PDB file of C-alpha atoms and ligand atoms in Angstrom:
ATOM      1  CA  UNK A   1    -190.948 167.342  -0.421  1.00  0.00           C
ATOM      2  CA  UNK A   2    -188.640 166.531  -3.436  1.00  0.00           C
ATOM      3  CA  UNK A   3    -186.996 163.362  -3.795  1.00  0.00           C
ATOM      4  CA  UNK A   4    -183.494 165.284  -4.763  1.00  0.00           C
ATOM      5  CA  UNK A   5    -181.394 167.632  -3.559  1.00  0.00           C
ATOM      6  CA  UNK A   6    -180.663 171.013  -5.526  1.00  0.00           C
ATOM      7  CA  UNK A   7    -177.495 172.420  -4.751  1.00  0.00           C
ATOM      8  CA  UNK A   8    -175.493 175.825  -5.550  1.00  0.00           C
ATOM      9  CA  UNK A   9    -171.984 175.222  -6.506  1.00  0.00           C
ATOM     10  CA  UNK A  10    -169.426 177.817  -6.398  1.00  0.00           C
ATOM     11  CA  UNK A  11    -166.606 178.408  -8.780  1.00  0.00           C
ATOM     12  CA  UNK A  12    -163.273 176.711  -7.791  1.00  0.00           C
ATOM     13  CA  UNK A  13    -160.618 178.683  -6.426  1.00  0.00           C
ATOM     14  CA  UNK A  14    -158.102 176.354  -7.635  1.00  0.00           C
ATOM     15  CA  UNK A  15    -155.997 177.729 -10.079  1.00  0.00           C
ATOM     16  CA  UNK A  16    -154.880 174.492 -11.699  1.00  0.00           C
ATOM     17  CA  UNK A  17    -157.786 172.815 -12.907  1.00  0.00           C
ATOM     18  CA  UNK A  18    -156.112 170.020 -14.828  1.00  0.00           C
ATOM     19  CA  UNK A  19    -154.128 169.263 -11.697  1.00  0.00           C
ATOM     20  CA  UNK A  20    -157.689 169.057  -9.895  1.00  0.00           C
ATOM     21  CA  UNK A  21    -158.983 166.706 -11.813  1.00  0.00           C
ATOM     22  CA  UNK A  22    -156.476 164.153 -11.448  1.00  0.00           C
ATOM     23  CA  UNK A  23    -156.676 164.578  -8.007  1.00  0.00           C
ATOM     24  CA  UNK A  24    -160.538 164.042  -8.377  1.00  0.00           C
ATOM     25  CA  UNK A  25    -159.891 161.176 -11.062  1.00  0.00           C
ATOM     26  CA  UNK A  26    -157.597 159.167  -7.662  1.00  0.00           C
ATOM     27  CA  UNK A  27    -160.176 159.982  -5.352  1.00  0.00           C
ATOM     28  CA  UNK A  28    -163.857 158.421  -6.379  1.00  0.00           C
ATOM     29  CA  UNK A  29    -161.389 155.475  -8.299  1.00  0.00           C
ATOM     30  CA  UNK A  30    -160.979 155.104  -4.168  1.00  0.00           C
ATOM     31  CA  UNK A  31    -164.472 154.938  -4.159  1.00  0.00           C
ATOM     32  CA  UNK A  32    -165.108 152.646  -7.016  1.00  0.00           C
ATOM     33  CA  UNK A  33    -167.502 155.081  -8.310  1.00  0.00           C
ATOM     34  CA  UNK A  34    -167.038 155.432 -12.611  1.00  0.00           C
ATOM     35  CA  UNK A  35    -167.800 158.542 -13.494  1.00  0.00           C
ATOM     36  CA  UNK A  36    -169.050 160.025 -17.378  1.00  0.00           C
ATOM     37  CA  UNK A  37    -169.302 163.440 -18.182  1.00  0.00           C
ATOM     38  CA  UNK A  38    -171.876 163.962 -20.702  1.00  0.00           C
ATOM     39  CA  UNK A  39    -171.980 167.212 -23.120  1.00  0.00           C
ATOM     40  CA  UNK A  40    -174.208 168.668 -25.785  1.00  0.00           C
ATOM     41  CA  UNK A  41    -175.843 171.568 -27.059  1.00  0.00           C
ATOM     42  CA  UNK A  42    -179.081 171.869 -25.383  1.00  0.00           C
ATOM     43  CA  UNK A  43    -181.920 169.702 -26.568  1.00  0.00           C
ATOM     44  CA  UNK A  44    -179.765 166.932 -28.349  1.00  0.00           C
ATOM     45  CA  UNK A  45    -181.320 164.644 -25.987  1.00  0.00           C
ATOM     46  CA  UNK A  46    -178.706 164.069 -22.747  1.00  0.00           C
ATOM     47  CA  UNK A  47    -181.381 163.464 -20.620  1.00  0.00           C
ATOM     48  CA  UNK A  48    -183.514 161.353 -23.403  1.00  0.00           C
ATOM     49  CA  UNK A  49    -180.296 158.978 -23.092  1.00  0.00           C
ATOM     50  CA  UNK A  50    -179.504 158.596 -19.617  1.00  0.00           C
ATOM     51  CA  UNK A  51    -183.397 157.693 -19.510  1.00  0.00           C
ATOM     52  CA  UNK A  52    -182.818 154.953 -21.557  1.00  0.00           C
ATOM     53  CA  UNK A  53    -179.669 153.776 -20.226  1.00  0.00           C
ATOM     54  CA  UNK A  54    -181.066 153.252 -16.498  1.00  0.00           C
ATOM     55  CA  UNK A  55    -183.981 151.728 -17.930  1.00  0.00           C
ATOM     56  CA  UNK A  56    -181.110 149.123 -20.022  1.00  0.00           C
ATOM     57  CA  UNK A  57    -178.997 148.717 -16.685  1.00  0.00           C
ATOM     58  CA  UNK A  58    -181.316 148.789 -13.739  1.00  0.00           C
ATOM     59  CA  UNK A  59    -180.464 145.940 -11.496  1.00  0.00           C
ATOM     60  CA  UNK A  60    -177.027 145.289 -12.814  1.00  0.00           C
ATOM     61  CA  UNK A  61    -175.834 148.739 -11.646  1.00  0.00           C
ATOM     62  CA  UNK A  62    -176.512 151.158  -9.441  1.00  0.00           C
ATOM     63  CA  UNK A  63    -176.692 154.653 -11.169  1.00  0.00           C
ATOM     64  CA  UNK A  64    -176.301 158.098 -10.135  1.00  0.00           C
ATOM     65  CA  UNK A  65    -177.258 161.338 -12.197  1.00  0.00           C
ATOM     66  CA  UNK A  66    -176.055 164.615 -11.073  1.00  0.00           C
ATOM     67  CA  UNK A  67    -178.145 167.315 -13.367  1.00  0.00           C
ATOM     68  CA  UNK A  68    -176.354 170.319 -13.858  1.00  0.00           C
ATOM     69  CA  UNK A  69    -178.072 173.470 -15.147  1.00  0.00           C
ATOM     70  CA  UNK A  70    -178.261 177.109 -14.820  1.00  0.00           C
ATOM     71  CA  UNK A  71    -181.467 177.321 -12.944  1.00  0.00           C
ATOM     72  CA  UNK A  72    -184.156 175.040 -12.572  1.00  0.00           C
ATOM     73  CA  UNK A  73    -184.371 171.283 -11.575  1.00  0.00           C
ATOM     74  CA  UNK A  74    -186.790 169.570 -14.232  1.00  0.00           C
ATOM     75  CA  UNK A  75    -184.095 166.952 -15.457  1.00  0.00           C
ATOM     76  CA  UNK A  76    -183.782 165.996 -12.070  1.00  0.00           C
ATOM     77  CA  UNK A  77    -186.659 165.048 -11.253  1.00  0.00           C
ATOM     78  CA  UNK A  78    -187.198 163.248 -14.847  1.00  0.00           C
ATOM     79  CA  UNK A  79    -184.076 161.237 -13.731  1.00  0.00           C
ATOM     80  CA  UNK A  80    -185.472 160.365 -10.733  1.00  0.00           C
ATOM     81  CA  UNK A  81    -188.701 159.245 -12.044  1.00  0.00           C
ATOM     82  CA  UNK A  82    -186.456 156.677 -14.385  1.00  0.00           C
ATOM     83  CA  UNK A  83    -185.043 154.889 -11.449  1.00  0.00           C
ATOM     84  CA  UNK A  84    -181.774 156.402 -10.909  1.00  0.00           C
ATOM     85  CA  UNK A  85    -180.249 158.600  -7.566  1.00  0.00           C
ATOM     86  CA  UNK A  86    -180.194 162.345  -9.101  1.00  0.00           C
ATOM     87  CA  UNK A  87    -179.526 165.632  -7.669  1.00  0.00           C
ATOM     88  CA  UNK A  88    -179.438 169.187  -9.404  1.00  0.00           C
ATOM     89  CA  UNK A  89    -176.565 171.429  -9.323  1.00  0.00           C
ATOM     90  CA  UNK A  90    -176.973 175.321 -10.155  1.00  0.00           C
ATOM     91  CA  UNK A  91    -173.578 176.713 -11.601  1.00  0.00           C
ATOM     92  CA  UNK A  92    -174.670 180.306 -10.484  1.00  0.00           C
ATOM     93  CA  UNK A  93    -175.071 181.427 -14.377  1.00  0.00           C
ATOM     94  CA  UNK A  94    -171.363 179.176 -15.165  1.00  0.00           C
ATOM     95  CA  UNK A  95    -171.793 177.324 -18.648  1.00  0.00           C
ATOM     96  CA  UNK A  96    -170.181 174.699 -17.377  1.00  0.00           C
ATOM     97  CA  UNK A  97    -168.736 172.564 -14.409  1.00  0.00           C
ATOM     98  CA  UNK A  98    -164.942 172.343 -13.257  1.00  0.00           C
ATOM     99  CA  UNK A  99    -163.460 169.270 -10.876  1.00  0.00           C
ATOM    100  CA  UNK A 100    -164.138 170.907  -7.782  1.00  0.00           C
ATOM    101  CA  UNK A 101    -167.726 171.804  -8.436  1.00  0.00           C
ATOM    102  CA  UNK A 102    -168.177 168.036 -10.187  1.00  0.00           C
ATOM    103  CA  UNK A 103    -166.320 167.432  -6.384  1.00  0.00           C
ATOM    104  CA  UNK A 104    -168.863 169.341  -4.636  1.00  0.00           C
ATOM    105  CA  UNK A 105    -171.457 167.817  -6.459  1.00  0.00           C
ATOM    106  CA  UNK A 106    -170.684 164.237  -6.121  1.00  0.00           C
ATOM    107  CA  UNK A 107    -170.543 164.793  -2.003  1.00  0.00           C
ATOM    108  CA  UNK A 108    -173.907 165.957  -2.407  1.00  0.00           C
ATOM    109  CA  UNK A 109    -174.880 162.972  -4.493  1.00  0.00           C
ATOM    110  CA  UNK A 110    -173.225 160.281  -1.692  1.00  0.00           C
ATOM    111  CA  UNK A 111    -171.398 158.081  -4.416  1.00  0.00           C
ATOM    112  CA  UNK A 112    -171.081 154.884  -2.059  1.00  0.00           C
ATOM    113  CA  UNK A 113    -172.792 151.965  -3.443  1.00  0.00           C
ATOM    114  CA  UNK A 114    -172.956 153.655  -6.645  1.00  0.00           C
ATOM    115  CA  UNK A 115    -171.189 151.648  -9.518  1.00  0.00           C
ATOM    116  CA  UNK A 116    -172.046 154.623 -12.485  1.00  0.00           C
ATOM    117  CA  UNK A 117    -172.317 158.292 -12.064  1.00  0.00           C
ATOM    118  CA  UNK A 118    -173.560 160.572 -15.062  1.00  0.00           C
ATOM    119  CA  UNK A 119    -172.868 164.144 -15.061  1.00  0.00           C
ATOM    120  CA  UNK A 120    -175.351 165.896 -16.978  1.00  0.00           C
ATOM    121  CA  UNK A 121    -173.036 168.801 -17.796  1.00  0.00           C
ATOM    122  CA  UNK A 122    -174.689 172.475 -18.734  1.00  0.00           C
ATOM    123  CA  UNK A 123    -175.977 172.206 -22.215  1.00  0.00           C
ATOM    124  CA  UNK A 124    -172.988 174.453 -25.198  1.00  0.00           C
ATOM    125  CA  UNK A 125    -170.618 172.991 -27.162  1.00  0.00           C
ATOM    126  CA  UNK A 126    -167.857 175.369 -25.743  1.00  0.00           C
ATOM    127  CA  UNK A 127    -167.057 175.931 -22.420  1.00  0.00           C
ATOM    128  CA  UNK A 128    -167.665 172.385 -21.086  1.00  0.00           C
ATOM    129  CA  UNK A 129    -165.157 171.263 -24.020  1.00  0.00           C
ATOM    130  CA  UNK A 130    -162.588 173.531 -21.556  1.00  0.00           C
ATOM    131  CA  UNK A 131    -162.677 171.737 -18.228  1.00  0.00           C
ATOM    132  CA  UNK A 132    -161.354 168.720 -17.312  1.00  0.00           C
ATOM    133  CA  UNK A 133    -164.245 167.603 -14.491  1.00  0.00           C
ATOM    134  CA  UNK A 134    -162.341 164.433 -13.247  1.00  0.00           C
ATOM    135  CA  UNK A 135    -164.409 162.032 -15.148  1.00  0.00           C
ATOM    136  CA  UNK A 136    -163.527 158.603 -16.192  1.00  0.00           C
ATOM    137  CA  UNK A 137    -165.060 159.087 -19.961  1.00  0.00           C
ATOM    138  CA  UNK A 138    -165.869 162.251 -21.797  1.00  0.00           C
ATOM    139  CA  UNK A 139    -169.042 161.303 -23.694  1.00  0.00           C
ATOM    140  CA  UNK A 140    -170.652 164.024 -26.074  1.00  0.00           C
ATOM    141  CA  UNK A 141    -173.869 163.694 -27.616  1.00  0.00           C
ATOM    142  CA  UNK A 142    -174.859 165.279 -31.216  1.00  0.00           C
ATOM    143  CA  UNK A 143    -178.334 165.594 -33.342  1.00  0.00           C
ATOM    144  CA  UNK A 144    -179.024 165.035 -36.728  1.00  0.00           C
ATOM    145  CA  UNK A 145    -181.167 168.540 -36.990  1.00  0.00           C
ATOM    146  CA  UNK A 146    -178.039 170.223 -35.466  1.00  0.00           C
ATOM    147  CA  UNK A 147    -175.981 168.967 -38.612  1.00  0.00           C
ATOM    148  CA  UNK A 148    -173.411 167.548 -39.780  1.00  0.00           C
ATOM    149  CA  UNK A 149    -171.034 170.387 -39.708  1.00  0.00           C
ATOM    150  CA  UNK A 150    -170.720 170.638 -36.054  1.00  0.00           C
ATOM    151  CA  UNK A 151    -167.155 168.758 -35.897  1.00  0.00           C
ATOM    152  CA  UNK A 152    -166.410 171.894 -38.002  1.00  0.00           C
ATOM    153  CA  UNK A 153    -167.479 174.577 -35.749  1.00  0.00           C
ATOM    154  CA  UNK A 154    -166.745 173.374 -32.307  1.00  0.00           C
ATOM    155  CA  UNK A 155    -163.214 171.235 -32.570  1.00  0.00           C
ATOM    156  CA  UNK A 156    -162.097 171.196 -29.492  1.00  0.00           C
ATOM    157  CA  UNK A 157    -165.624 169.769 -27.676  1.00  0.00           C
ATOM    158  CA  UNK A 158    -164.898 166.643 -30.607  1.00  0.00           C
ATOM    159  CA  UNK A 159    -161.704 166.578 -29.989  1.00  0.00           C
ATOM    160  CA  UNK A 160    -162.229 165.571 -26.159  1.00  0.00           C
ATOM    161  CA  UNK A 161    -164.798 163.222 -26.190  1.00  0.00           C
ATOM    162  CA  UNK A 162    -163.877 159.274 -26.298  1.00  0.00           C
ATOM    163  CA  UNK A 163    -167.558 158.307 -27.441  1.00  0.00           C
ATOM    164  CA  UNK A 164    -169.618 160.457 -29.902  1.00  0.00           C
ATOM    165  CA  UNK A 165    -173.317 159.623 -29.806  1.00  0.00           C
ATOM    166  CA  UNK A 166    -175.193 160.738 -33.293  1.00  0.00           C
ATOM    167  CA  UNK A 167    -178.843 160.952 -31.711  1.00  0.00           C
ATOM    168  CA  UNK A 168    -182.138 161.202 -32.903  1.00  0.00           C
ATOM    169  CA  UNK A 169    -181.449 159.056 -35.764  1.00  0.00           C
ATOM    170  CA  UNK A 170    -184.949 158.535 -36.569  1.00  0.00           C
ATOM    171  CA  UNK A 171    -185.141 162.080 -37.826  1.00  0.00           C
ATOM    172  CA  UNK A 172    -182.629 161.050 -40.941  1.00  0.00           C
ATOM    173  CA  UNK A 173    -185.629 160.608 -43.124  1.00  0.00           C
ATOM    174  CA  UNK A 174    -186.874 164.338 -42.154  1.00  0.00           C
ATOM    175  CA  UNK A 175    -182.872 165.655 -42.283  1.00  0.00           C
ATOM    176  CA  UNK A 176    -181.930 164.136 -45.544  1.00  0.00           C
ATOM    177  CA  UNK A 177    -179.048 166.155 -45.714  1.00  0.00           C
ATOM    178  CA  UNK A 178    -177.144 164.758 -42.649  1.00  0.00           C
ATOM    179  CA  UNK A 179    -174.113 162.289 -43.942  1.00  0.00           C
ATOM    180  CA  UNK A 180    -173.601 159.895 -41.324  1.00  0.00           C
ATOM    181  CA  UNK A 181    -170.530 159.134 -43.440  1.00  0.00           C
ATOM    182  CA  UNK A 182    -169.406 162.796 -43.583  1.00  0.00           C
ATOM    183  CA  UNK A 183    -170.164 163.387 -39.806  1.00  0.00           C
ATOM    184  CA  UNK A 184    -167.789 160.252 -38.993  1.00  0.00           C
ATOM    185  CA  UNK A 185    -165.069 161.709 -41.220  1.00  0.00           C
ATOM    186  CA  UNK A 186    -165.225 165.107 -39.491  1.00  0.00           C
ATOM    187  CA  UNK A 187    -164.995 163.602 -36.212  1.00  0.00           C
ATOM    188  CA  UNK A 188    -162.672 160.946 -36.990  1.00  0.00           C
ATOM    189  CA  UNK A 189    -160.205 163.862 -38.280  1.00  0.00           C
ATOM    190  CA  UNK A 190    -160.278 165.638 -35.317  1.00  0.00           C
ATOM    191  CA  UNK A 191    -159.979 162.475 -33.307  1.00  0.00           C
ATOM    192  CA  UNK A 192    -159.088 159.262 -34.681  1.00  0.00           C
ATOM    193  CA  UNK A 193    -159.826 157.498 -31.478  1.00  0.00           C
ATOM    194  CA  UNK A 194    -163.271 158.544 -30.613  1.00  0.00           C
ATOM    195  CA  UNK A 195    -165.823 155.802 -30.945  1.00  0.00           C
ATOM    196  CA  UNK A 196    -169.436 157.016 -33.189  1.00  0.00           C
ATOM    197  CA  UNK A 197    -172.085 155.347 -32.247  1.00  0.00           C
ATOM    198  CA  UNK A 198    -175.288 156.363 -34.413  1.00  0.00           C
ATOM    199  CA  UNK A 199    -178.564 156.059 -32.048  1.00  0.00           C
ATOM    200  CA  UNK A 200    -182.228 157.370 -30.965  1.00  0.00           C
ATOM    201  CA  UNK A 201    -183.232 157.741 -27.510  1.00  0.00           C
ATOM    202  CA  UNK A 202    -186.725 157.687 -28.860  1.00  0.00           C
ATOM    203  CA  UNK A 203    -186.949 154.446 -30.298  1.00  0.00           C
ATOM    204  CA  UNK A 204    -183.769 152.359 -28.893  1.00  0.00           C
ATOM    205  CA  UNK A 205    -181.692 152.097 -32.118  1.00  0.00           C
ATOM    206  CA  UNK A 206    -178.330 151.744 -31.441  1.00  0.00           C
ATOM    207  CA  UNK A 207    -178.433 151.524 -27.660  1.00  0.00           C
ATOM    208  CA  UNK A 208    -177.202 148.202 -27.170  1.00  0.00           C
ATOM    209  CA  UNK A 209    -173.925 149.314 -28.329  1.00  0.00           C
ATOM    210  CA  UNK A 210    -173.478 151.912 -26.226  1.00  0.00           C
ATOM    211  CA  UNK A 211    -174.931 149.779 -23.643  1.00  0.00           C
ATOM    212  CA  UNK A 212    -172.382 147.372 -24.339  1.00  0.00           C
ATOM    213  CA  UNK A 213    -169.289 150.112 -24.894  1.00  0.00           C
ATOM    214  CA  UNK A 214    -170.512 151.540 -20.975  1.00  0.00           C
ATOM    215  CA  UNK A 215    -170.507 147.844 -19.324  1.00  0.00           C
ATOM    216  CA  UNK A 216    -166.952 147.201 -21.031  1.00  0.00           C
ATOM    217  CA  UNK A 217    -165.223 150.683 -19.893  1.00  0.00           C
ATOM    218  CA  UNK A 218    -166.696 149.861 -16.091  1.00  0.00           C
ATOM    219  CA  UNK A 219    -165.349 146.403 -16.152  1.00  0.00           C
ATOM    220  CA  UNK A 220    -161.983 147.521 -17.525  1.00  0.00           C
ATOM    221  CA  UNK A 221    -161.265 150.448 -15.360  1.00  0.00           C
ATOM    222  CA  UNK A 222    -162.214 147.916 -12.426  1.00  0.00           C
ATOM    223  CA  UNK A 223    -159.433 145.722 -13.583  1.00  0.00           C
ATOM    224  CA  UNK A 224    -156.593 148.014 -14.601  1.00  0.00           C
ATOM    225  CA  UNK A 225    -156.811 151.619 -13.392  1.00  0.00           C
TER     226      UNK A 225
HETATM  227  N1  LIG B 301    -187.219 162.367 -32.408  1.00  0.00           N
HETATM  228  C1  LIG B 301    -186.414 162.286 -31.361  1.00  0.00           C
HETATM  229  N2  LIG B 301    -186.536 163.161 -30.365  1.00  0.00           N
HETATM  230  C2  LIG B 301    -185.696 163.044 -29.303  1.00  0.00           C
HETATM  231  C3  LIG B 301    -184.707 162.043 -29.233  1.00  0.00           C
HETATM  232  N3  LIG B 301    -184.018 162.213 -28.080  1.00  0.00           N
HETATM  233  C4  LIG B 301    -184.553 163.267 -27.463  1.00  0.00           C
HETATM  234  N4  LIG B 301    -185.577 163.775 -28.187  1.00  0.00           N
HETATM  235  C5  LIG B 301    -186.424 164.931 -27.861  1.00  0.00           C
HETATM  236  O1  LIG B 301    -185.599 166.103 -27.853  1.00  0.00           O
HETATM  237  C6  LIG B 301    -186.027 167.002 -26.835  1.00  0.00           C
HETATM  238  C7  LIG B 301    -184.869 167.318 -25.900  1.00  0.00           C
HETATM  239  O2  LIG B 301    -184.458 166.122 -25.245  1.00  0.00           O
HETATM  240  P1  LIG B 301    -183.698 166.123 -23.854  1.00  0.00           P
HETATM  241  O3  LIG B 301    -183.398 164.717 -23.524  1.00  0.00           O
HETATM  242  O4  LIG B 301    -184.458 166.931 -22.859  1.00  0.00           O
HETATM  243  O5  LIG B 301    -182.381 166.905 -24.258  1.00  0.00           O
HETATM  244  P2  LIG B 301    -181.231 167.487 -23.294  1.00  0.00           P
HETATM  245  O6  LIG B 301    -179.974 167.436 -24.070  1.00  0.00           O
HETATM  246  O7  LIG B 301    -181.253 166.785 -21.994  1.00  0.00           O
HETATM  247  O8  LIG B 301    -181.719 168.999 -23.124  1.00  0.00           O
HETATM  248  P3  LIG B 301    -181.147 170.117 -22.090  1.00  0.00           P
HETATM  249  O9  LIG B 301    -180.942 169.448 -20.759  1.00  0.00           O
HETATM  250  O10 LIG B 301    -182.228 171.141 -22.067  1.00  0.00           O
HETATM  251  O11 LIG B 301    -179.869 170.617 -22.696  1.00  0.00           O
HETATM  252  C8  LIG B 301    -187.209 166.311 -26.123  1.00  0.00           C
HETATM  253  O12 LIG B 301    -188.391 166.811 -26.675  1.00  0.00           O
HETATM  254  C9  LIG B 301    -187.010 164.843 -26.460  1.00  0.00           C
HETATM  255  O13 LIG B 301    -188.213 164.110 -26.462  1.00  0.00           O
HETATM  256  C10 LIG B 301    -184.607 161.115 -30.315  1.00  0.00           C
HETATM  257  O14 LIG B 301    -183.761 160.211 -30.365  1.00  0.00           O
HETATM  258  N5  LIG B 301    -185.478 161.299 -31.357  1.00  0.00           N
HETATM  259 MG1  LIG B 302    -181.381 167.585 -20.036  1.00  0.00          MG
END
C-alpha cells in the first residue's frame, strides 16, 4: 500500500484560464494554504530542492508536495520519504498543469493544516511558462550544465518567475564557462524584479536564503493579501 495518492487530472474546460486562477488564488488564501509553483527543465534538481527545504522547515511548517509528471510516481514517493504530505498527479501526456487541474490536485492533496504547498510542475521550460496555476509565487529553478544562455532561449518561463534558483552550483568548477554574472544580467533584463539566488541542493549552499526569502513571502501574504 503506498503512502500517496496518484491521481489523473483532466484538462480544464474553462476557457479563461487567467480568470481561473484568480479564482483559485481567493480560494486556498480562504484556506490559508501558500502555494509555489515550481518549474524547470527536467533534471535541474526540483525535487533535490524541495528535499532540502522540508528537511530546513520541518516543525515550523507543515508542507505539502503535489508531484506532477507524465507517468510515473517516483518523486512522490522521494517526497514522502523527506517528511512532507505528497501526492502524484498524471497530466494524461499535458506538459504542464493549468488552475483547475492544480484545483483538482490540491483537493486530492487535503490542504487543511497545511501552511506550504509545492507544486512540482512537469519538467520544460515552455508550456508551464504559459499557465497561470493559481499559485502564490512562481519559482523556477536553473542548472549550471544547462548554461547560461537559457534566459536567452526561453524568455517568457524567466520572465514569470519571482525567484530564480541557479542550482547545482558546486558543478561551477566542472562548468567553467557558466557566468553567474552574465546569467543574472540575462535574467535581470527580462525581469528586473526577479530575485537570483545561486545554490546546490547537494551540498546546502545558498539555502538559507531561499529558506529565508520562503519564510518572509508566507509571513507577508499572511499579513496583507
Ligand atoms: N551535483 C549536483 N547534483 C544535483 C544537485 N541537485 C540535484 N542534483 C542531481 O540531479 C539529478 C536530478 O535531480 P532531481 O532533483 O531529480 O531533478 P528534478 O528537476 O526533480 O527532475 P525531474 O522531476 O525528472 O524533472 C539527480 O541525480 C540529483 O542528485 C546539485 O545541487 N548538485
Ligand atoms: Mg523531480
Amino acid at each position: 500500500m503506498l503512502d500517496y495518492k496518484i491521481i489523473e487530472v483532466k484538462q480544464s474546460i474553462f476557457e479563461d484560464n487567467d480568470a481561473d486562477a484568480k479564482k483559485l488564488r481567493a480560494e486556498i488564501k480562504e484556506q490559508n494554504t501558500f502555494l509555489v509553483n515550481l518549474m524547470s527543465a527536467p533534471g535541474s534538481g526540483k525535487t533535490s530542492t524541495l528535499c532540502q527545504t522540508i528537511a530546513r522547515l520541518n516543525g515550523d511548517m507543515s508542507i505539502g508536495v503535489m508531484e506532477a509528471d507524465i507517468d510515473s510516481d517516483v518523486d512522490a514517493a522521494t517526497i514522502t520519504k523527506a517528511g512532507a504530505k505528497a501526492i502524484q498527479i498524471h497530466t494524461g501526456g499535458m506538459c504542464h498543469l493549468d488552475a483547475d487541474m492544480t484545483r483538482q490536485g490540491l483537493r486530492e492533496l487535503g490542504t487543511e493544516e497545511l501552511d506550504l504547498v509545492f507544486l512540482e510542475n512537469v519538467g520544460n521550460l515552455v508550456c508551464p511558462a504559459e499557465f497561470d496555476t493559481g499559485a502564490s509565487k512562481n519559482v523556477m529553478i536553473l542548472s549550471v550544465p544547462e548554461g547560461d544562455d537559457k534566459p536567452l532561449k526561453y524568455p517568457l518561463m524567466f520572465s514569470v518567475c519571482d525567484v530564480v534558483l541557479i542550482n547545482k552550483c558546486d558543478t561551477l568548477p566542472v562548468f567553467s564557462d557558466f557566468s553567474k554574472t552574465l546569467v543574472e544580467e540575462r535574467i535581470h533584463k527580462l525581469n528586473p524584479s526577479a530575485l537570483v539566488i545561486f545554490i546546490s541542493a547537494k551540498t546546502g549552499e545558498g539555502m538559507d536564503q531561499w529558506i529565508d526569502w520562503l519564510r518572509g513571502e508566507v509571513a507577508n501574504w499572511r499579513q496583507h493579501e
